[in-house]
Amino acid sequence: MYANFLKRPLGLLISLLLLIMLWPVMLIISILVLKYHGRPILFKQKRPGKNGKIFNMYKFRTMTNEKDKEGNLLPDEQRLTTFGTMLRRTSLDELPELFNIVKGEMSFVGPRPLLIKYLPYYSDIESRRHDVRPGLTGLAQVNGRNLLSWDKRLMLDVEYVENISFSNDLKILLKTIGKVVKQEDIVEGNNHILQDLDIERQ
């Protein structure tokens, strides 16, 4: 009952309330992103959502647009600013995903949406991660995140899909808050700070 009838309305209500409460914070972050990283303020990337439907996921930009003499973007580690690192460490760069939740493209809890290029490589069982809306956080994120192997992360995603409940979602959310506060499971250096097994060319 929760998964089919309550999860979406509850997520919509909470995301709207958070947007109202956090708009001053998001405004300040937007101004600082504009100052340190330039335009655009938001990083937009296409990701597969529920039933594999493609949507644009939003984040605050954490990198500059600096290029080399040939006009190519510099390596990520050279464009990632101190302010951008802070945004990632505190997960504040994820705040624009609240708009994805309002639009019905994401949930607070669910498998993290990965890159489109991975779609052909999922097994039939692993593809079940797309039976539900992707989430801001998920079972894999509170059980090791980037420290987990690819197969383990996908296995946890499927485990979540098969055991959706209000109590499980609440536990995952509380664990996520704890990990963000403690800044746990963040692997530094050479792009490992990125959260979704991809390199974001912001």
One Martini backbone bead per residue (centre of mass of N, CA, C, O) as a GRO file, in nm:
protein
  202
    1MET     BB    1   0.059   0.062  -0.022
    2TYR     BB    2   0.289   0.261   0.004
    3ALA     BB    3   0.416   0.232  -0.283
    4ASN     BB    4   0.135   0.294  -0.449
    5PHE     BB    5  -0.003   0.552  -0.254
    6LEU     BB    6   0.219   0.717  -0.052
    7LYS     BB    7   0.506   0.785  -0.153
    8ARG     BB    8   0.446   1.013  -0.357
    9PRO     BB    9   0.274   1.219  -0.188
   10LEU     BB   10   0.484   1.244   0.040
   11GLY     BB   11   0.719   1.344  -0.136
   12LEU     BB   12   0.581   1.596  -0.246
   13LEU     BB   13   0.523   1.740   0.021
   14ILE     BB   14   0.814   1.748   0.136
   15SER     BB   15   0.951   1.891  -0.106
   16LEU     BB   16   0.785   2.151  -0.088
   17LEU     BB   17   0.864   2.225   0.201
   18LEU     BB   18   1.172   2.236   0.151
   19LEU     BB   19   1.168   2.457  -0.066
   20ILE     BB   20   1.051   2.672   0.121
   21MET     BB   21   1.274   2.651   0.350
   22LEU     BB   22   1.546   2.646   0.137
   23TRP     BB   23   1.557   2.897  -0.056
   24PRO     BB   24   1.783   3.067   0.076
   25VAL     BB   25   2.007   2.858   0.041
   26MET     BB   26   1.978   2.826  -0.270
   27LEU     BB   27   2.038   3.121  -0.334
   28ILE     BB   28   2.324   3.135  -0.218
   29ILE     BB   29   2.441   2.905  -0.387
   30SER     BB   30   2.383   3.032  -0.662
   31ILE     BB   31   2.566   3.279  -0.623
   32LEU     BB   32   2.831   3.115  -0.572
   33VAL     BB   33   2.832   2.957  -0.833
   34LEU     BB   34   2.846   3.205  -1.015
   35LYS     BB   35   3.117   3.308  -0.899
   36TYR     BB   36   3.301   3.026  -0.920
   37HIS     BB   37   3.159   2.884  -1.206
   38GLY     BB   38   2.930   3.006  -1.340
   39ARG     BB   39   2.773   2.933  -1.622
   40PRO     BB   40   2.562   2.739  -1.518
   41ILE     BB   41   2.424   2.662  -1.214
   42LEU     BB   42   2.320   2.404  -1.340
   43PHE     BB   43   2.337   2.059  -1.358
   44LYS     BB   44   2.265   1.861  -1.651
   45GLN     BB   45   2.136   1.515  -1.673
   46LYS     BB   46   2.075   1.225  -1.825
   47ARG     BB   47   1.842   0.980  -1.691
   48PRO     BB   48   1.717   0.688  -1.574
   49GLY     BB   49   1.407   0.586  -1.475
   50LYS     BB   50   1.117   0.483  -1.464
   51ASN     BB   51   1.114   0.242  -1.700
   52GLY     BB   52   1.362   0.407  -1.844
   53LYS     BB   53   1.294   0.694  -1.831
   54ILE     BB   54   1.400   0.995  -1.945
   55PHE     BB   55   1.579   1.246  -1.753
   56ASN     BB   56   1.651   1.550  -1.584
   57MET     BB   57   1.913   1.601  -1.374
   58TYR     BB   58   1.974   1.805  -1.082
   59LYS     BB   59   2.252   2.029  -1.005
   60PHE     BB   60   2.499   2.176  -0.863
   61ARG     BB   61   2.770   2.317  -0.955
   62THR     BB   62   3.140   2.212  -0.908
   63MET     BB   63   3.251   2.339  -1.177
   64THR     BB   64   3.428   2.464  -1.416
   65ASN     BB   65   3.503   2.590  -1.770
   66GLU     BB   66   3.785   2.517  -1.811
   67LYS     BB   67   4.035   2.548  -2.072
   68ASP     BB   68   4.236   2.481  -2.312
   69LYS     BB   69   4.397   2.581  -2.602
   70GLU     BB   70   4.190   2.375  -2.768
   71GLY     BB   71   3.900   2.382  -2.600
   72ASN     BB   72   3.930   2.184  -2.367
   73LEU     BB   73   3.850   2.042  -2.098
   74LEU     BB   74   3.961   2.008  -1.809
   75PRO     BB   75   4.025   1.824  -1.572
   76ASP     BB   76   3.832   1.770  -1.304
   77GLU     BB   77   4.048   1.832  -1.074
   78GLN     BB   78   4.091   2.133  -1.199
   79ARG     BB   79   3.768   2.226  -1.175
   80LEU     BB   80   3.749   2.160  -0.884
   81THR     BB   81   3.645   2.329  -0.621
   82THR     BB   82   3.627   2.408  -0.299
   83PHE     BB   83   3.325   2.464  -0.308
   84GLY     BB   84   3.248   2.206  -0.461
   85THR     BB   85   3.350   2.009  -0.246
   86MET     BB   86   3.160   2.105  -0.025
   87LEU     BB   87   2.897   2.034  -0.168
   88ARG     BB   88   2.956   1.728  -0.183
   89ARG     BB   89   3.013   1.661   0.117
   90THR     BB   90   2.712   1.786   0.199
   91SER     BB   91   2.500   1.748  -0.051
   92LEU     BB   92   2.406   2.035  -0.171
   93ASP     BB   93   2.409   1.964  -0.481
   94GLU     BB   94   2.120   1.796  -0.450
   95LEU     BB   95   1.879   1.998  -0.407
   96PRO     BB   96   1.754   2.017  -0.708
   97GLU     BB   97   1.614   1.727  -0.684
   98LEU     BB   98   1.346   1.830  -0.569
   99PHE     BB   99   1.227   1.891  -0.851
  100ASN     BB  100   1.219   1.593  -0.940
  101ILE     BB  101   1.013   1.512  -0.727
  102VAL     BB  102   0.784   1.702  -0.804
  103LYS     BB  103   0.776   1.579  -1.110
  104GLY     BB  104   0.810   1.249  -1.065
  105GLU     BB  105   1.122   1.134  -1.120
  106MET     BB  106   1.161   1.118  -0.805
  107SER     BB  107   1.285   1.017  -0.487
  108PHE     BB  108   1.415   0.994  -0.182
  109VAL     BB  109   1.393   0.675  -0.223
  110GLY     BB  110   1.633   0.491  -0.418
  111PRO     BB  111   1.785   0.428  -0.685
  112ARG     BB  112   2.041   0.554  -0.829
  113PRO     BB  113   2.090   0.742  -1.106
  114LEU     BB  114   2.241   0.649  -1.384
  115LEU     BB  115   2.379   0.606  -1.671
  116ILE     BB  116   2.274   0.536  -1.986
  117LYS     BB  117   2.526   0.355  -2.079
  118TYR     BB  118   2.440   0.108  -1.874
  119LEU     BB  119   2.177  -0.032  -1.975
  120PRO     BB  120   2.296  -0.284  -2.154
  121TYR     BB  121   2.440  -0.429  -1.876
  122TYR     BB  122   2.197  -0.530  -1.750
  123SER     BB  123   2.032  -0.750  -1.602
  124ASP     BB  124   1.723  -0.853  -1.539
  125ILE     BB  125   1.752  -0.809  -1.236
  126GLU     BB  126   1.895  -0.526  -1.238
  127SER     BB  127   1.655  -0.381  -1.396
  128ARG     BB  128   1.465  -0.352  -1.140
  129ARG     BB  129   1.564  -0.063  -1.057
  130HIS     BB  130   1.331   0.052  -1.278
  131ASP     BB  131   1.051  -0.003  -1.115
  132VAL     BB  132   1.139   0.266  -0.984
  133ARG     BB  133   1.210   0.545  -0.850
  134PRO     BB  134   1.457   0.731  -0.810
  135GLY     BB  135   1.703   0.852  -0.568
  136LEU     BB  136   1.874   1.046  -0.348
  137THR     BB  137   1.867   0.774  -0.194
  138GLY     BB  138   1.995   0.449  -0.069
  139LEU     BB  139   2.099   0.143   0.020
  140ALA     BB  140   2.387   0.178  -0.097
  141GLN     BB  141   2.454   0.461   0.039
  142VAL     BB  142   2.432   0.315   0.346
  143ASN     BB  143   2.655   0.062   0.239
  144GLY     BB  144   2.928   0.240   0.103
  145ARG     BB  145   2.895   0.320  -0.183
  146ASN     BB  146   3.198   0.368  -0.338
  147LEU     BB  147   3.309   0.103  -0.179
  148LEU     BB  148   3.150  -0.053  -0.373
  149SER     BB  149   3.066  -0.264  -0.589
  150TRP     BB  150   2.879  -0.285  -0.860
  151ASP     BB  151   2.723  -0.550  -0.788
  152LYS     BB  152   2.644  -0.466  -0.499
  153ARG     BB  153   2.480  -0.217  -0.568
  154LEU     BB  154   2.269  -0.360  -0.747
  155MET     BB  155   2.172  -0.561  -0.534
  156LEU     BB  156   2.063  -0.341  -0.339
  157ASP     BB  157   1.859  -0.220  -0.531
  158VAL     BB  158   1.685  -0.477  -0.558
  159GLU     BB  159   1.630  -0.515  -0.258
  160TYR     BB  160   1.467  -0.259  -0.231
  161VAL     BB  161   1.241  -0.318  -0.437
  162GLU     BB  162   1.152  -0.589  -0.268
  163ASN     BB  163   1.137  -0.383   0.024
  164ILE     BB  164   0.913  -0.176   0.034
  165SER     BB  165   0.890   0.073   0.299
  166PHE     BB  166   0.853   0.300   0.539
  167SER     BB  167   1.068   0.194   0.737
  168ASN     BB  168   1.300   0.171   0.533
  169ASP     BB  169   1.303   0.464   0.440
  170LEU     BB  170   1.356   0.588   0.718
  171LYS     BB  171   1.626   0.447   0.772
  172ILE     BB  172   1.776   0.559   0.525
  173LEU     BB  173   1.743   0.860   0.591
  174LEU     BB  174   1.884   0.855   0.870
  175LYS     BB  175   2.154   0.740   0.765
  176THR     BB  176   2.213   0.966   0.565
  177ILE     BB  177   2.233   1.196   0.765
  178GLY     BB  178   2.468   1.072   0.926
  179LYS     BB  179   2.673   1.059   0.684
  180VAL     BB  180   2.674   1.357   0.615
  181VAL     BB  181   2.768   1.462   0.890
  182LYS     BB  182   3.028   1.254   0.892
  183GLN     BB  183   3.144   1.197   0.608
  184GLU     BB  184   3.094   0.916   0.483
  185ASP     BB  185   3.209   0.728   0.213
  186ILE     BB  186   3.453   0.914   0.104
  187VAL     BB  187   3.645   0.910  -0.188
  188GLU     BB  188   3.948   1.032  -0.266
  189GLY     BB  189   4.045   1.105  -0.563
  190ASN     BB  190   4.016   1.059  -0.887
  191ASN     BB  191   3.679   1.094  -0.880
  192HIS     BB  192   3.568   0.936  -0.617
  193ILE     BB  193   3.374   1.165  -0.513
  194LEU     BB  194   3.187   1.063  -0.696
  195GLN     BB  195   2.862   0.903  -0.672
  196ASP     BB  196   2.770   0.745  -0.979
  197LEU     BB  197   2.986   0.603  -1.153
  198ASP     BB  198   3.086   0.891  -1.265
  199ILE     BB  199   3.164   1.165  -1.490
  200GLU     BB  200   3.114   1.506  -1.449
  201ARG     BB  201   3.072   1.735  -1.718
  202GLN     BB  202   3.037   2.064  -1.604
   0.00000   0.00000   0.00000
